[in-house]
Coordinates of C-alpha atoms in Angstrom, one line a residue:
X1 CA -48.4 183.5 34.9
X2 CA -49.2 180.3 36.6
X3 CA -46.8 177.1 36.8
X4 CA -43.7 179.2 36.0
X5 CA -41.3 176.7 38.0
X6 CA -43.2 173.9 36.0
X7 CA -42.6 175.5 32.7
X8 CA -39.0 176.1 33.3
X9 CA -38.2 172.6 34.2
X10 CA -40.4 171.5 31.2
X11 CA -38.1 173.4 28.9
X12 CA -34.8 172.4 30.3
X13 CA -35.9 168.6 30.4
X14 CA -36.7 169.3 26.6
X15 CA -33.3 170.6 26.0
X16 CA -31.5 167.7 27.7
X17 CA -33.6 165.1 25.9
X18 CA -32.7 166.8 22.6
X19 CA -28.8 166.7 23.7
X20 CA -29.3 163.2 24.8
X21 CA -30.9 162.0 21.5
X22 CA -28.3 163.9 19.5
X23 CA -25.5 161.9 21.0
X24 CA -27.4 158.6 20.8
X25 CA -27.9 159.2 17.0
X26 CA -24.8 160.5 16.3
X27 CA -23.0 157.7 17.5
X28 CA -25.6 155.0 16.7
X29 CA -25.5 153.7 19.7
X30 CA -28.1 151.2 21.3
X31 CA -30.2 149.0 19.1
X32 CA -33.1 150.6 17.3
X33 CA -35.8 148.9 19.4
X34 CA -34.0 150.5 22.5
X35 CA -34.0 154.1 20.9
X36 CA -37.4 153.8 20.0
X37 CA -38.7 152.6 23.2
X38 CA -37.1 155.4 25.0
X39 CA -37.9 158.2 22.5
X40 CA -41.7 156.8 22.8
X41 CA -41.8 156.8 26.5
X42 CA -40.1 160.3 26.5
X43 CA -42.2 161.6 23.7
X44 CA -45.5 160.7 25.5
X45 CA -44.3 162.2 28.8
X46 CA -43.4 165.4 27.3
X47 CA -46.4 165.7 25.0
X48 CA -48.8 165.0 27.8
X49 CA -46.9 167.3 30.3
X50 CA -46.9 170.0 27.6
X51 CA -50.6 170.1 27.1
X52 CA -51.3 170.2 30.8
X53 CA -48.7 172.8 31.6
X54 CA -49.1 175.4 28.8
X55 CA -53.0 175.0 29.3
X56 CA -52.5 175.8 32.9
X57 CA -54.6 172.8 33.8
X58 CA -52.2 171.6 36.7
X59 CA -53.1 172.4 40.3
X60 CA -51.9 171.1 43.6
X61 CA -50.9 167.3 43.7
X62 CA -51.1 167.1 40.0
X63 CA -48.6 170.0 39.4
X64 CA -46.2 168.5 42.0
X65 CA -46.3 165.1 40.4
X66 CA -45.6 166.5 36.9
X67 CA -42.8 168.4 38.3
X68 CA -41.3 165.6 39.8
X69 CA -41.7 163.3 36.7
X70 CA -40.1 166.1 34.8
X71 CA -37.3 166.3 37.2
X72 CA -36.7 162.6 37.0
X73 CA -36.8 163.0 33.0
X74 CA -34.2 165.8 33.3
X75 CA -32.0 163.7 35.5
X76 CA -32.0 160.6 33.2
X77 CA -31.3 162.7 30.0
X78 CA -28.5 164.7 31.4
X79 CA -26.8 161.7 33.0
X80 CA -27.3 159.6 30.0
X81 CA -25.9 162.4 27.8
X82 CA -23.1 163.2 30.1
X83 CA -22.0 159.4 30.4
X84 CA -22.4 158.5 26.8
X85 CA -20.5 161.7 25.2
X86 CA -17.8 161.1 28.0
X87 CA -17.6 157.5 26.8
X88 CA -17.5 158.3 23.2
X89 CA -14.9 161.2 23.8
X90 CA -12.7 158.4 25.5
X91 CA -13.2 155.8 22.7
X92 CA -11.7 158.5 20.4
X93 CA -8.8 159.0 22.5
X94 CA -8.3 155.4 23.0
X95 CA -8.4 154.5 19.3
X96 CA -5.3 156.7 18.4
X97 CA -2.4 154.3 18.1
X98 CA 0.1 155.6 20.6
X99 CA 3.9 156.0 19.4
X100 CA 6.0 153.4 20.8
X101 CA 8.8 154.9 22.5
X102 CA 12.6 153.6 22.3
X103 CA 14.9 154.8 25.2
X104 CA 18.4 154.8 24.1
X105 CA 20.9 155.3 27.2
X106 CA 24.6 155.7 27.1
X107 CA 26.1 153.2 29.9
X108 CA 29.5 153.2 31.7
X109 CA 31.0 151.3 34.6
X110 CA 30.0 152.8 38.0
X111 CA 33.8 153.5 38.4
X112 CA 33.7 155.8 35.4
X113 CA 34.9 159.3 35.3
X114 CA 32.2 160.1 33.0
X115 CA 29.1 161.6 34.9
X116 CA 27.2 163.5 32.3
X117 CA 25.8 163.2 28.8
X118 CA 27.7 165.9 27.4
X119 CA 31.0 164.2 28.5
X120 CA 30.0 161.0 27.1
X121 CA 29.8 162.3 23.6
X122 CA 33.2 163.2 23.5
X123 CA 34.0 159.5 23.6
X124 CA 33.9 156.8 21.0
X125 CA 30.5 154.8 21.9
X126 CA 30.2 151.2 21.3
X127 CA 26.7 150.1 19.8
X128 CA 25.3 147.6 17.5
X129 CA 25.3 149.8 14.4
X130 CA 24.5 147.2 11.9
X131 CA 22.0 145.1 14.0
X132 CA 19.8 148.2 15.3
X133 CA 20.9 150.5 12.6
X134 CA 17.4 152.3 12.8
X135 CA 17.6 153.2 16.5
X136 CA 21.3 154.0 16.3
X137 CA 20.7 156.4 13.3
X138 CA 17.9 158.0 15.1
X139 CA 20.1 158.4 18.2
X140 CA 22.9 160.4 16.6
X141 CA 20.5 162.5 14.9
X142 CA 18.8 163.4 18.2
X143 CA 22.1 164.1 19.8
X144 CA 23.0 166.3 16.8
X145 CA 19.8 168.2 17.4
X146 CA 19.9 168.4 21.3
X147 CA 23.6 168.7 22.2
X148 CA 24.7 170.2 18.8
X149 CA 27.4 167.4 18.9
X150 CA 28.2 164.4 16.5
X151 CA 28.0 161.1 18.4
X152 CA 30.7 158.8 17.1
X153 CA 29.7 154.9 17.5
X154 CA 31.7 151.9 16.8
X155 CA 29.9 148.8 15.9
X156 CA 30.1 146.1 18.7
X157 CA 28.1 143.3 17.1
X158 CA 25.0 143.3 19.4
X159 CA 23.9 144.9 22.7
X160 CA 25.0 141.6 24.5
X161 CA 28.6 141.8 23.1
X162 CA 28.6 145.5 24.3
X163 CA 27.3 144.6 27.8
X164 CA 29.7 141.9 28.1
X165 CA 32.9 144.0 27.2
X166 CA 31.7 146.5 29.7
X167 CA 31.7 143.9 32.6
X168 CA 35.1 142.3 31.5
X169 CA 36.7 145.8 31.1
X170 CA 37.3 145.6 27.4
X171 CA 35.0 148.7 26.8
X172 CA 34.3 151.8 29.0
X173 CA 31.0 153.0 27.3
X174 CA 28.3 151.7 25.4
X175 CA 24.9 152.6 23.9
X176 CA 21.9 150.5 25.2
X177 CA 18.3 150.4 23.9
X178 CA 16.5 149.9 27.0
X179 CA 14.3 147.6 25.4
X180 CA 17.0 144.8 25.8
X181 CA 17.9 145.5 29.5
X182 CA 15.7 142.9 31.1
X183 CA 16.9 140.3 28.6
X184 CA 20.5 141.1 29.3
X185 CA 20.0 141.3 33.0
X186 CA 18.6 137.8 33.0
X187 CA 21.9 136.5 31.6
X188 CA 24.2 139.0 33.4
X189 CA 22.7 139.4 36.7
X190 CA 25.8 141.9 37.8
X191 CA 24.9 144.3 34.8
X192 CA 22.6 146.6 36.7
X193 CA 24.7 147.1 39.8
X194 CA 27.9 147.3 37.9
X195 CA 26.9 149.9 35.3
X196 CA 25.2 153.4 35.4
X197 CA 23.4 155.5 33.0
X198 CA 24.9 159.0 32.3
X199 CA 22.2 160.1 29.8
X200 CA 19.3 158.9 27.7
X201 CA 17.3 160.1 24.8
X202 CA 13.9 158.8 24.0
X203 CA 13.1 158.1 20.4
X204 CA 9.1 158.2 19.9
X205 CA 7.5 157.1 16.6
X206 CA 4.7 158.9 15.2
X207 CA 0.9 158.6 16.2
X208 CA -1.1 156.7 13.6
X209 CA -5.1 156.6 13.5
X210 CA -6.9 153.4 14.9
X211 CA -7.5 150.7 12.4
X212 CA -10.4 151.2 10.3
X213 CA -13.1 148.4 10.9
X214 CA -13.0 146.8 7.3
X215 CA -15.5 144.0 7.9
X216 CA -19.3 144.4 7.7
X217 CA -20.9 144.6 11.3
X218 CA -21.0 141.0 13.1
X219 CA -18.2 139.7 10.9
X220 CA -15.6 137.8 12.9
X221 CA -12.2 139.1 13.9
X222 CA -9.1 138.5 15.6
X223 CA -7.5 140.5 18.4
X224 CA -3.7 139.9 19.4
X225 CA -3.4 140.8 23.2
X226 CA 0.2 141.6 24.4
X227 CA 1.2 141.8 27.7
X228 CA 4.6 143.5 28.2
X229 CA 6.9 143.1 31.1
X230 CA 6.8 146.7 32.5
X231 CA 5.1 149.0 34.9
X232 CA 3.9 152.5 34.1
X233 CA 4.0 153.9 30.7
X234 CA 2.5 151.6 28.1
X235 CA 4.5 153.2 25.2
X236 CA 7.8 151.6 26.1
X237 CA 9.0 148.8 23.8
X238 CA 9.6 146.1 25.7
X239 CA 9.4 142.1 25.5
X240 CA 5.9 140.6 24.9
X241 CA 5.6 138.0 27.8
X242 CA 2.0 137.3 27.2
X243 CA 0.8 136.4 23.7
X244 CA -3.0 135.8 23.4
X245 CA -5.1 135.6 20.3
X246 CA -8.8 136.4 20.7
X247 CA -10.7 134.7 17.7
X248 CA -14.2 136.4 18.2
X249 CA -17.3 135.6 16.2
X250 CA -20.2 138.0 17.1
X251 CA -22.7 135.9 15.1
X252 CA -22.4 132.7 17.3
X253 CA -21.4 134.7 20.2
X254 CA -18.4 132.5 20.6
X255 CA -14.6 133.5 21.8
X256 CA -11.6 131.2 21.6
X257 CA -8.6 132.5 23.5
X258 CA -5.3 131.0 22.2
X259 CA -2.1 131.3 23.9
X260 CA 1.1 130.9 22.2
X261 CA 4.0 130.6 24.9
X262 CA 6.5 133.4 25.1
X263 CA 9.3 130.8 24.4
X264 CA 8.0 129.4 21.2
X265 CA 10.7 129.1 18.7
X266 CA 9.7 131.2 15.5
X267 CA 10.9 133.4 12.6
X268 CA 10.7 136.8 13.9
X269 CA 9.3 139.2 11.5
X270 CA 10.0 142.9 11.4
X271 CA 13.4 143.9 13.3
X272 CA 14.1 140.2 13.9
X273 CA 14.6 139.8 9.9
X274 CA 12.9 136.6 9.8
X275 CA 15.4 134.9 12.0
X276 CA 14.7 132.2 14.6
X277 CA 14.2 133.5 18.3
X278 CA 11.7 133.3 21.4
X279 CA 8.2 135.0 20.5
X280 CA 8.9 137.2 23.4
X281 CA 11.9 138.9 21.8
X282 CA 9.5 140.1 19.1
X283 CA 8.3 142.8 21.3
X284 CA 11.6 144.7 21.6
X285 CA 10.9 145.4 17.7
X286 CA 7.8 146.7 18.4
X287 CA 4.1 145.6 18.4
X288 CA 4.0 145.1 14.6
X289 CA 6.7 142.9 14.7
X290 CA 4.7 140.7 17.3
X291 CA 1.6 140.8 15.2
X292 CA 3.3 139.7 11.9
X293 CA 5.0 136.9 13.7
X294 CA 2.0 135.4 15.1
X295 CA 0.0 135.9 11.8
X296 CA 2.7 134.1 9.8
X297 CA 2.8 131.3 12.5
X298 CA -0.7 130.7 12.7
X299 CA -1.6 131.9 8.9
X300 CA -4.3 134.1 10.2
X301 CA -5.3 137.7 9.7
X302 CA -5.1 139.6 13.0
X303 CA -7.5 142.5 12.8
X304 CA -6.9 144.5 15.8
X305 CA -4.1 144.6 18.9
X306 CA -4.4 145.5 22.6
X307 CA -1.4 145.9 24.7
X308 CA -1.4 146.0 28.6
X309 CA 1.2 145.7 31.2
X310 CA 1.6 144.9 34.8
X311 CA 0.0 148.3 36.1
X312 CA -3.1 147.8 33.6
X313 CA -3.9 144.4 35.0
X314 CA -3.9 145.6 38.5
X315 CA -6.1 148.5 37.6
X316 CA -8.5 146.6 35.4
X317 CA -9.2 144.0 38.0
X318 CA -9.5 146.4 40.8
X319 CA -12.1 148.6 39.0
X320 CA -14.1 145.6 38.2
X321 CA -14.3 144.7 41.9
X322 CA -11.9 141.6 41.4
X323 CA -12.5 138.6 39.2
X324 CA -13.3 134.9 39.8
X325 CA -10.9 132.4 38.4
X326 CA -11.1 128.6 38.2
X327 CA -7.8 127.5 39.4
X328 CA -7.0 123.8 38.6
X329 CA -3.7 123.5 40.2
X330 CA -3.0 124.6 44.0
X331 CA 0.6 126.3 44.0
X332 CA 2.7 128.6 46.4
X333 CA 4.7 131.2 44.9
X334 CA 8.4 132.0 45.7
X335 CA 7.3 134.9 47.8
X336 CA 4.8 132.5 49.7
X337 CA 1.6 133.6 48.2
X338 CA -0.8 130.6 48.2
X339 CA -3.3 130.0 45.5
X340 CA -5.7 127.1 46.5
X341 CA -7.2 124.9 44.0
X342 CA -11.0 125.8 42.8
X343 CA -12.6 129.1 42.4
X344 CA -10.9 131.8 43.8
X345 CA -11.4 135.5 44.0
X346 CA -8.6 137.8 43.0
X347 CA -7.8 141.7 43.4
X348 CA -5.6 143.2 40.9
X349 CA -2.2 142.7 42.7
X350 CA -3.0 138.9 43.3
X351 CA -4.3 138.4 39.8
X352 CA -1.0 139.9 38.6
X353 CA 0.9 137.4 40.9
X354 CA -1.4 134.6 39.8
X355 CA -0.4 135.5 36.1
X356 CA 3.3 135.8 36.6
X357 CA 4.0 132.4 38.3
X358 CA 5.4 129.8 36.5
X359 CA 8.3 128.1 38.7
X360 CA 5.8 126.4 41.0
X361 CA 3.4 125.0 38.3
X362 CA 3.8 121.4 37.1
X363 CA 3.8 122.5 33.4
X364 CA 6.0 125.7 33.8
X365 CA 5.3 128.2 31.2
X366 CA 2.6 126.2 29.7
X367 CA 0.6 126.5 32.9
X368 CA 1.4 130.0 33.3
X369 CA -0.1 130.4 29.9
X370 CA -3.2 128.5 30.8
X371 CA -3.6 130.9 33.8
X372 CA -3.3 134.0 31.5
X373 CA -6.3 132.5 29.5
X374 CA -8.2 132.0 32.8
X375 CA -7.7 135.7 33.9
X376 CA -8.8 137.1 30.4
X377 CA -11.8 134.8 30.5
X378 CA -12.8 135.8 34.1
X379 CA -12.5 139.6 33.0
X380 CA -14.7 139.0 30.0
X381 CA -17.3 137.1 32.2
X382 CA -17.3 140.0 34.8
X383 CA -17.8 142.6 31.7
X384 CA -20.9 140.6 30.7
X385 CA -22.5 140.7 33.9
X386 CA -24.9 143.6 35.1
X387 CA -22.3 144.6 37.6
X388 CA -20.3 146.3 35.3
X389 CA -22.8 149.3 35.3
X390 CA -21.9 149.6 38.9
X391 CA -18.5 150.2 37.5
X392 CA -19.1 151.8 34.1
X393 CA -17.2 155.1 34.6
X394 CA -14.2 153.5 36.4
X395 CA -14.0 150.9 33.7
X396 CA -14.0 153.5 30.8
X397 CA -11.4 155.6 32.6
X398 CA -9.0 152.6 33.4
X399 CA -9.6 151.4 29.8
X400 CA -8.3 155.0 28.7
X401 CA -5.5 155.2 30.9
X402 CA -4.2 151.3 30.9
X403 CA -4.6 150.1 27.4
X404 CA -2.9 150.6 24.2
X405 CA -5.2 149.6 21.2
X406 CA -6.2 150.2 17.6
X407 CA -9.5 148.8 18.1
X408 CA -12.0 150.9 16.4
X409 CA -14.7 153.0 17.9
X410 CA -17.2 151.7 15.6
X411 CA -16.4 148.0 16.4
X412 CA -16.8 148.9 20.2
X413 CA -20.3 150.5 19.5
X414 CA -21.3 147.6 17.2
X415 CA -20.5 145.0 19.7
X416 CA -22.3 146.9 22.6
X417 CA -25.4 147.2 20.4
X418 CA -25.2 143.5 19.5
X419 CA -24.9 142.4 23.2
X420 CA -27.9 144.6 24.3
X421 CA -30.0 143.4 21.5
X422 CA -29.4 139.7 22.2
X423 CA -28.6 139.7 25.8
X424 CA -27.3 136.2 25.8
X425 CA -24.0 135.1 27.3
X426 CA -21.0 134.3 25.2
X427 CA -19.1 131.0 25.1
X428 CA -15.7 131.3 25.9
X429 CA -13.2 128.3 25.1
X430 CA -9.5 128.2 25.3
X431 CA -6.6 126.7 23.2
X432 CA -2.8 126.5 23.4
X433 CA 0.2 125.7 21.5
X434 CA 2.2 123.1 22.7
X435 CA 5.8 121.8 22.1
X436 CA 9.2 120.6 23.2
X437 CA 11.5 122.5 25.5
X438 CA 15.3 122.6 24.5
X439 CA 18.3 124.6 24.6
X440 CA 21.4 125.1 22.0
X441 CA 19.2 126.8 19.3
X442 CA 20.4 130.2 17.8
X443 CA 18.8 133.2 19.2
X444 CA 18.8 136.2 16.9
X445 CA 18.4 138.9 19.8
X446 CA 20.9 137.1 22.0
X447 CA 23.7 135.5 19.9
X448 CA 25.8 133.3 21.6
X449 CA 23.8 132.4 24.7
X450 CA 22.4 128.9 25.3
X451 CA 18.6 129.7 25.9
X452 CA 15.5 127.7 26.7
X453 CA 13.0 127.7 23.8
X454 CA 10.0 125.8 23.2
X455 CA 9.9 124.1 19.7
X456 CA 6.2 124.1 18.7
X457 CA 4.6 120.5 18.1
X458 CA 3.1 120.4 14.6
X459 CA -0.1 118.5 15.6
X460 CA -0.8 121.2 18.3
X461 CA -0.2 124.0 15.8
X462 CA -2.6 122.0 13.2
X463 CA -5.2 121.7 16.0
X464 CA -5.1 125.5 17.0
X465 CA -5.4 126.6 13.5
X466 CA -8.4 124.4 12.7
X467 CA -10.2 125.5 15.8
X468 CA -9.6 129.2 15.1
X469 CA -10.7 128.8 11.5
X470 CA -13.7 126.8 12.4
X471 CA -14.8 129.5 15.0
X472 CA -14.2 132.5 12.4
X473 CA -16.1 130.5 9.9
X474 CA -19.0 130.1 12.5
X475 CA -18.8 126.0 12.6

């Protein structure tokens, strides 16, 4: 039998082509004109090669040339099938909302004789039973299951009152929802060094599927981007220090990034019981509380969310090979990092430091919000560039590990297809809520503390609402 090797390569190439075709059609990936062009080229190649091979018409250089072409086709189809399947599998995993985890810790003074959880459960533990009843009840249930003991809790009003009583010696043991720790330590710097944790229990919610894409392909949508002040695990409930709304219109190829500063004084939905507080504190009640709070404030529907933390930002920027940000104000941070005015290139760690700084900026937290917008804009621009192909596998891997989101797989595929079909760049604009800083207003999460808050300016709010609505309507 002649051309045995070539025939074998031909058969394997056909199988790899069939696999790649199945993956593309199953996921409806790439526009039809791309698919038709690809299938046509491959079809002609395989038809012509098949006729020549099985009629034993190939000799010498012709046989070698056909073998090379088939090997190339095999490589293209195998690599294409592998990367597309891997990407779709990752999107399936990304698109399952991770359960938010609340860590409940038993805290004692550093000098306490109590050294372990079992001994602590023999004591009466102070906790905000009424204010954080859901989590304290879950803690009691978890203790009963894990330690076969009954935890006896005494209401102390709030976590801040409990922390203060520990520091003043009025109490010797308390229960702490760790989502409140960073807020407590801002007001009580000695809390960390004068107390210790003798045991913790993690309370995880239930996984829920990604939000189904309700709109027709191409319909405008909004994404709430929350940046939480933690490293590592994204499931930790924590303050939402970055609050951005991405209003996206796929038809007009426009994105509006709106910043709502962390200190904006608003009625907090969900666990905030509609009471006024800083927006950042909505994060300690979970992502749904933050979303509903922003929806009520701006009078919009938020279709999806994405949540990242410090680790996420570093990894995303680094896997993209860094980003170029337009910095309008030179500044030096408290740890002596200098950021010059103009276009600056940032790696992951520098991007995080750029995003964190506010004390050195003339507009303080408002200026920091603008820098958040600039970083997101730079990331979006980098992801539009052809360079993304060089980092494709790494980007998908980082997104899988570093982002918690309910954005649907169907939406991602729809956006990819539209971008490939049009090939045009997106117009990315920015907006922000401004207001007046003040103190003396009540904080639901921190009763009795005189906190700095920003009361939103009504004209600014009206302008932002108008810009969002105009973009979503395509005007």
